Amino acid sequence: MNIAALSVALSQMNVRQEATVSVMKKSMDQAESTGDSIVKMLEQSVQPHIGGSVDIKG
């Protein structure tokens, strides 16, 4: 294999690796954003004053 072909192959491999890392970072950012949204939604849905006591007087 000549040096030029090896150089091109390595360059293509580096580009693929960088693209893969970039996609993974975006996926992780999206997962974090989704998790934050879920936590926020759960925090808003919690109503601590509901269900704290039961009136059993008839």
Short mmCIF file of C-alpha atoms in Angstrom, two decimals:
data_model
loop_
_atom_site.label_atom_id
_atom_site.label_comp_id
_atom_site.label_asym_id
_atom_site.label_seq_id
_atom_site.Cartn_x
_atom_site.Cartn_y
_atom_site.Cartn_z
CA MET A 1 0.00 0.00 0.00
CA ASN A 2 1.40 3.36 -0.88
CA ILE A 3 1.65 6.30 1.48
CA ALA A 4 -0.98 8.40 -0.31
CA ALA A 5 -3.62 5.65 -0.08
CA LEU A 6 -2.79 5.06 3.57
CA SER A 7 -3.09 8.76 4.29
CA VAL A 8 -6.50 8.95 2.60
CA ALA A 9 -7.73 5.87 4.46
CA LEU A 10 -6.62 7.28 7.82
CA SER A 11 -8.20 10.63 7.06
CA GLN A 12 -11.51 8.98 6.17
CA MET A 13 -11.36 6.92 9.35
CA ASN A 14 -10.79 10.08 11.41
CA VAL A 15 -13.74 11.81 9.76
CA ARG A 16 -15.99 8.83 10.46
CA GLN A 17 -14.85 8.73 14.08
CA GLU A 18 -15.47 12.46 14.53
CA ALA A 19 -18.92 12.11 12.98
CA THR A 20 -19.74 9.21 15.30
CA VAL A 21 -18.61 11.16 18.36
CA SER A 22 -20.62 14.19 17.24
CA VAL A 23 -23.78 12.11 16.82
CA MET A 24 -23.23 10.51 20.22
CA LYS A 25 -22.81 13.92 21.86
CA LYS A 26 -26.04 15.15 20.28
CA SER A 27 -27.81 12.01 21.47
CA MET A 28 -26.51 12.49 25.01
CA ASP A 29 -27.55 16.16 24.99
CA GLN A 30 -31.03 15.18 23.81
CA ALA A 31 -31.30 12.50 26.51
CA GLU A 32 -30.24 15.00 29.16
CA SER A 33 -32.75 17.54 27.91
CA THR A 34 -35.51 14.93 27.93
CA GLY A 35 -34.57 13.88 31.46
CA ASP A 36 -34.62 17.49 32.63
CA SER A 37 -38.04 17.95 31.06
CA ILE A 38 -39.38 14.85 32.77
CA VAL A 39 -38.04 15.98 36.14
CA LYS A 40 -39.59 19.42 35.66
CA MET A 41 -42.91 17.87 34.68
CA LEU A 42 -42.87 15.60 37.75
CA GLU A 43 -41.99 18.50 40.03
CA GLN A 44 -44.91 20.51 38.69
CA SER A 45 -47.34 17.62 39.04
CA VAL A 46 -46.54 16.99 42.70
CA GLN A 47 -49.17 18.49 44.97
CA PRO A 48 -48.11 17.72 48.53
CA HIS A 49 -51.31 19.08 50.10
CA ILE A 50 -53.48 16.49 48.31
CA GLY A 51 -53.86 13.16 50.05
CA GLY A 52 -52.15 14.28 53.23
CA SER A 53 -55.22 13.68 55.35
CA VAL A 54 -58.47 11.75 55.10
CA ASP A 55 -61.76 12.95 56.53
CA ILE A 56 -63.45 9.88 58.04
CA LYS A 57 -66.28 11.76 59.79
CA GLY A 58 -69.60 10.65 58.44
#
